[in-house]
Amino acid sequence: MLSALLSPVVAMLWYLQQILRAHQISYLGTLPSPAELSGERLMEYKKQYTVLNTSRFLQQWNPLIVIFIFTIFTSARAFDYGEALTKSLLYFESQRSGRLPYNQRVTWRDHSGLTDGLEQGVDLVGGYYDAGDHVKFGLPMAFTVTMLSWSVIEYGEQIAAGGEYEHALEAIKWGTDYFIKAHTSPNVLWAEVGDGDTDHYCWQRPEDMTTSRHAYKIDENNPGSDLAGETAAAMAAASVVFRKANPHYSHLLLYHAQQLFGFGEKFRGKYDDSVGAVKSYYPSVSGYKDELLWAALWLYKATDKVDYLNYVIDKAHDFGGIDWAITEFSWDVKYAGVQIIASKLLMEGKQKEHNYILEQYRSKAEHYLCSCLNKNNESNVDRTPGGLLYIRQWNNIQYVSTAAFLLTVYSDYLKNSNQKLNCPGGVMEPQEILSFSKSQVDYILGSNPMDMSYLVGFGSKYPKRVHHRAASIESYRENKGFIGCTQGYDNWYGRLEPNPNVIVGALVGGPDSRDNFEDQRGNYMQTEACTYNTAPLVGIFAKLHQLECENLAHNPPLISSY
């Protein structure tokens, strides 16, 4: 009966404890030599377990004890999700462009990009660098802010319980403040600052930048419905976040979001057709229709105006919302996110006249989810031997973090509506879906064949040579001497030593299809981190932290004395 009430790990420990008690073996003392235990593997546990008064039983049954201990340490690894939450939000301060505030916590960074937009006569100071370079790309920055906002909308209470609510709002506002600046008139949005080609020729700290800071825009003659749509989605979602904390700011964000949606809808086109400089870095492969649906849904959530919902219903077929069965969700492809939110509307039952279309959205949403869960008859998402979802070679972990987020929120939607997920391969309970999502997060945090945390600064083993200019060069605050474009490559890029600055909370690209990872600065496919990698994890860390706290409250660990 007792084991049914305890977690598997605690139950195993309890049984082992009873066995040892029965044979007068205590946890106090020093571990016998490997020869006495006849098993070299126990050396790994020398620091965790010590044994006194060995008896004939120990000599006979020590393999069983080894199995118990091995199971405990390999199958039930515990992580501090509260620490992961704190560190994930700290990362966004490392990516800030512009004049840093007085309460900046990442002290190895300093002001940068203070003349952005000057050449074009606009103020474009601020925002985020997307990854390890110094270009401000509008599309991935907006998606980052949307995901941060969605995390707060779904898990704001849990983030607050973890003591990180204000930091989460600061991370969102740093992005939305920039979007307000970049939206200089109803039909003009500045899409990019900096040039990827010239930027990649240099290895410099952002404080020393000598590369081009040319700015690019979309307007009526050079449309970009995808960028306008994603930015509208980000500002609409953020307006929900700030509705109570800062009503005036919330209204301002909503004003810009509605204008941007109108701009993107009226002047249709792909932004990478208008801004050629972005094609090699963030091309809009999926087109703009998914972003317009995405923006309309977020505006409906922010305003409750049925016009936006009608747009999502009316355009469902023409824009691919109920046609595309997608197995990825990213800064480029938003269909799965659209389908998940539309499914929630169906579950809430508020717009029953649209159930026929919403059911079709839900069908495509569940195709995505079942693919991730390996429960489709066909087209399941591949996995590494260690169990990580695997989409593609370059920065694969971005797809893992977004999948984990969608699985987590959908498990909540199902639980709250007392429903289950019906996949071709079987019915999934909400808890099973959450458990799989947790397995992906745990893999990221170190439960993987490499025993590596891919969240930088978390755990004892994590990437030390992240492909990141600012992190890899001595801090400007430590050495204000100018470091030139090629000087950084000559003196810093090729160093074998770890980066001098730890970019805490960055989520790197992660392992390959065989769970292998090379911690080399030049291995940018695996060691470069991006803002949109970390953003979806913020809410999940908060939820898992809350669940761990509740579990401890209901199942305190057994403490024995001898």
JSON list of N, CA, C and O in Angstrom, two decimals, residues 72-92:
[
{"chain": "A", "resi": 72, "resn": "ILE", "atom": "N", "xyz": [17.52, 4.70, -9.75]},
{"chain": "A", "resi": 72, "resn": "ILE", "atom": "CA", "xyz": [17.22, 5.98, -9.12]},
{"chain": "A", "resi": 72, "resn": "ILE", "atom": "C", "xyz": [17.92, 7.11, -9.85]},
{"chain": "A", "resi": 72, "resn": "ILE", "atom": "O", "xyz": [17.33, 8.14, -10.17]},
{"chain": "A", "resi": 73, "resn": "PHE", "atom": "N", "xyz": [19.19, 6.91, -10.17]},
{"chain": "A", "resi": 73, "resn": "PHE", "atom": "CA", "xyz": [19.96, 8.02, -10.72]},
{"chain": "A", "resi": 73, "resn": "PHE", "atom": "C", "xyz": [19.78, 8.22, -12.21]},
{"chain": "A", "resi": 73, "resn": "PHE", "atom": "O", "xyz": [20.06, 9.29, -12.72]},
{"chain": "A", "resi": 74, "resn": "THR", "atom": "N", "xyz": [19.32, 7.20, -12.93]},
{"chain": "A", "resi": 74, "resn": "THR", "atom": "CA", "xyz": [19.18, 7.36, -14.38]},
{"chain": "A", "resi": 74, "resn": "THR", "atom": "C", "xyz": [17.75, 7.60, -14.81]},
{"chain": "A", "resi": 74, "resn": "THR", "atom": "O", "xyz": [17.51, 8.23, -15.83]},
{"chain": "A", "resi": 75, "resn": "SER", "atom": "N", "xyz": [16.78, 7.11, -14.06]},
{"chain": "A", "resi": 75, "resn": "SER", "atom": "CA", "xyz": [15.39, 7.18, -14.50]},
{"chain": "A", "resi": 75, "resn": "SER", "atom": "C", "xyz": [14.60, 8.26, -13.79]},
{"chain": "A", "resi": 75, "resn": "SER", "atom": "O", "xyz": [13.51, 8.60, -14.21]},
{"chain": "A", "resi": 76, "resn": "ALA", "atom": "N", "xyz": [15.10, 8.80, -12.71]},
{"chain": "A", "resi": 76, "resn": "ALA", "atom": "CA", "xyz": [14.30, 9.73, -11.93]},
{"chain": "A", "resi": 76, "resn": "ALA", "atom": "C", "xyz": [15.10, 10.96, -11.55]},
{"chain": "A", "resi": 76, "resn": "ALA", "atom": "O", "xyz": [15.17, 11.34, -10.40]},
{"chain": "A", "resi": 77, "resn": "ARG", "atom": "N", "xyz": [15.71, 11.53, -12.55]},
{"chain": "A", "resi": 77, "resn": "ARG", "atom": "CA", "xyz": [16.55, 12.69, -12.30]},
{"chain": "A", "resi": 77, "resn": "ARG", "atom": "C", "xyz": [15.67, 13.91, -12.03]},
{"chain": "A", "resi": 77, "resn": "ARG", "atom": "O", "xyz": [14.75, 14.19, -12.78]},
{"chain": "A", "resi": 78, "resn": "ALA", "atom": "N", "xyz": [15.97, 14.61, -10.99]},
{"chain": "A", "resi": 78, "resn": "ALA", "atom": "CA", "xyz": [15.16, 15.77, -10.61]},
{"chain": "A", "resi": 78, "resn": "ALA", "atom": "C", "xyz": [15.88, 17.05, -11.03]},
{"chain": "A", "resi": 78, "resn": "ALA", "atom": "O", "xyz": [17.10, 17.15, -10.92]},
{"chain": "A", "resi": 79, "resn": "PHE", "atom": "N", "xyz": [15.12, 18.02, -11.50]},
{"chain": "A", "resi": 79, "resn": "PHE", "atom": "CA", "xyz": [15.68, 19.30, -11.91]},
{"chain": "A", "resi": 79, "resn": "PHE", "atom": "C", "xyz": [15.00, 20.43, -11.15]},
{"chain": "A", "resi": 79, "resn": "PHE", "atom": "O", "xyz": [13.83, 20.32, -10.78]},
{"chain": "A", "resi": 80, "resn": "ASP", "atom": "N", "xyz": [15.74, 21.49, -10.95]},
{"chain": "A", "resi": 80, "resn": "ASP", "atom": "CA", "xyz": [15.20, 22.68, -10.29]},
{"chain": "A", "resi": 80, "resn": "ASP", "atom": "C", "xyz": [14.61, 23.57, -11.37]},
{"chain": "A", "resi": 80, "resn": "ASP", "atom": "O", "xyz": [15.31, 24.40, -11.96]},
{"chain": "A", "resi": 81, "resn": "TYR", "atom": "N", "xyz": [13.32, 23.41, -11.64]},
{"chain": "A", "resi": 81, "resn": "TYR", "atom": "CA", "xyz": [12.68, 24.18, -12.70]},
{"chain": "A", "resi": 81, "resn": "TYR", "atom": "C", "xyz": [12.56, 25.66, -12.33]},
{"chain": "A", "resi": 81, "resn": "TYR", "atom": "O", "xyz": [12.50, 26.52, -13.22]},
{"chain": "A", "resi": 82, "resn": "GLY", "atom": "N", "xyz": [12.53, 25.95, -11.04]},
{"chain": "A", "resi": 82, "resn": "GLY", "atom": "CA", "xyz": [12.52, 27.35, -10.62]},
{"chain": "A", "resi": 82, "resn": "GLY", "atom": "C", "xyz": [13.80, 28.05, -11.02]},
{"chain": "A", "resi": 82, "resn": "GLY", "atom": "O", "xyz": [13.79, 29.20, -11.48]},
{"chain": "A", "resi": 83, "resn": "GLU", "atom": "N", "xyz": [14.92, 27.37, -10.84]},
{"chain": "A", "resi": 83, "resn": "GLU", "atom": "CA", "xyz": [16.20, 27.93, -11.27]},
{"chain": "A", "resi": 83, "resn": "GLU", "atom": "C", "xyz": [16.24, 28.10, -12.79]},
{"chain": "A", "resi": 83, "resn": "GLU", "atom": "O", "xyz": [16.73, 29.11, -13.31]},
{"chain": "A", "resi": 84, "resn": "ALA", "atom": "N", "xyz": [15.71, 27.11, -13.50]},
{"chain": "A", "resi": 84, "resn": "ALA", "atom": "CA", "xyz": [15.67, 27.20, -14.96]},
{"chain": "A", "resi": 84, "resn": "ALA", "atom": "C", "xyz": [14.82, 28.39, -15.41]},
{"chain": "A", "resi": 84, "resn": "ALA", "atom": "O", "xyz": [15.17, 29.10, -16.37]},
{"chain": "A", "resi": 85, "resn": "LEU", "atom": "N", "xyz": [13.70, 28.63, -14.74]},
{"chain": "A", "resi": 85, "resn": "LEU", "atom": "CA", "xyz": [12.85, 29.78, -15.05]},
{"chain": "A", "resi": 85, "resn": "LEU", "atom": "C", "xyz": [13.63, 31.08, -14.87]},
{"chain": "A", "resi": 85, "resn": "LEU", "atom": "O", "xyz": [13.62, 31.96, -15.75]},
{"chain": "A", "resi": 86, "resn": "THR", "atom": "N", "xyz": [14.28, 31.22, -13.74]},
{"chain": "A", "resi": 86, "resn": "THR", "atom": "CA", "xyz": [15.05, 32.44, -13.46]},
{"chain": "A", "resi": 86, "resn": "THR", "atom": "C", "xyz": [16.13, 32.67, -14.51]},
{"chain": "A", "resi": 86, "resn": "THR", "atom": "O", "xyz": [16.29, 33.78, -15.03]},
{"chain": "A", "resi": 87, "resn": "LYS", "atom": "N", "xyz": [16.84, 31.61, -14.86]},
{"chain": "A", "resi": 87, "resn": "LYS", "atom": "CA", "xyz": [17.94, 31.76, -15.81]},
{"chain": "A", "resi": 87, "resn": "LYS", "atom": "C", "xyz": [17.45, 32.00, -17.23]},
{"chain": "A", "resi": 87, "resn": "LYS", "atom": "O", "xyz": [18.09, 32.72, -18.01]},
{"chain": "A", "resi": 88, "resn": "SER", "atom": "N", "xyz": [16.31, 31.42, -17.58]},
{"chain": "A", "resi": 88, "resn": "SER", "atom": "CA", "xyz": [15.79, 31.63, -18.93]},
{"chain": "A", "resi": 88, "resn": "SER", "atom": "C", "xyz": [15.43, 33.10, -19.16]},
{"chain": "A", "resi": 88, "resn": "SER", "atom": "O", "xyz": [15.66, 33.64, -20.25]},
{"chain": "A", "resi": 89, "resn": "LEU", "atom": "N", "xyz": [14.90, 33.76, -18.16]},
{"chain": "A", "resi": 89, "resn": "LEU", "atom": "CA", "xyz": [14.54, 35.17, -18.31]},
{"chain": "A", "resi": 89, "resn": "LEU", "atom": "C", "xyz": [15.77, 36.07, -18.25]},
{"chain": "A", "resi": 89, "resn": "LEU", "atom": "O", "xyz": [15.79, 37.14, -18.88]},
{"chain": "A", "resi": 90, "resn": "LEU", "atom": "N", "xyz": [16.79, 35.64, -17.55]},
{"chain": "A", "resi": 90, "resn": "LEU", "atom": "CA", "xyz": [18.03, 36.41, -17.50]},
{"chain": "A", "resi": 90, "resn": "LEU", "atom": "C", "xyz": [18.67, 36.51, -18.88]},
{"chain": "A", "resi": 90, "resn": "LEU", "atom": "O", "xyz": [19.29, 37.52, -19.23]},
{"chain": "A", "resi": 91, "resn": "TYR", "atom": "N", "xyz": [18.49, 35.47, -19.67]},
{"chain": "A", "resi": 91, "resn": "TYR", "atom": "CA", "xyz": [19.09, 35.43, -21.00]},
{"chain": "A", "resi": 91, "resn": "TYR", "atom": "C", "xyz": [18.70, 36.63, -21.86]},
{"chain": "A", "resi": 91, "resn": "TYR", "atom": "O", "xyz": [19.52, 37.16, -22.62]},
{"chain": "A", "resi": 92, "resn": "PHE", "atom": "N", "xyz": [17.45, 37.07, -21.75]},
{"chain": "A", "resi": 92, "resn": "PHE", "atom": "CA", "xyz": [16.99, 38.15, -22.63]},
{"chain": "A", "resi": 92, "resn": "PHE", "atom": "C", "xyz": [17.74, 39.46, -22.35]},
{"chain": "A", "resi": 92, "resn": "PHE", "atom": "O", "xyz": [17.85, 40.30, -23.24]}
]
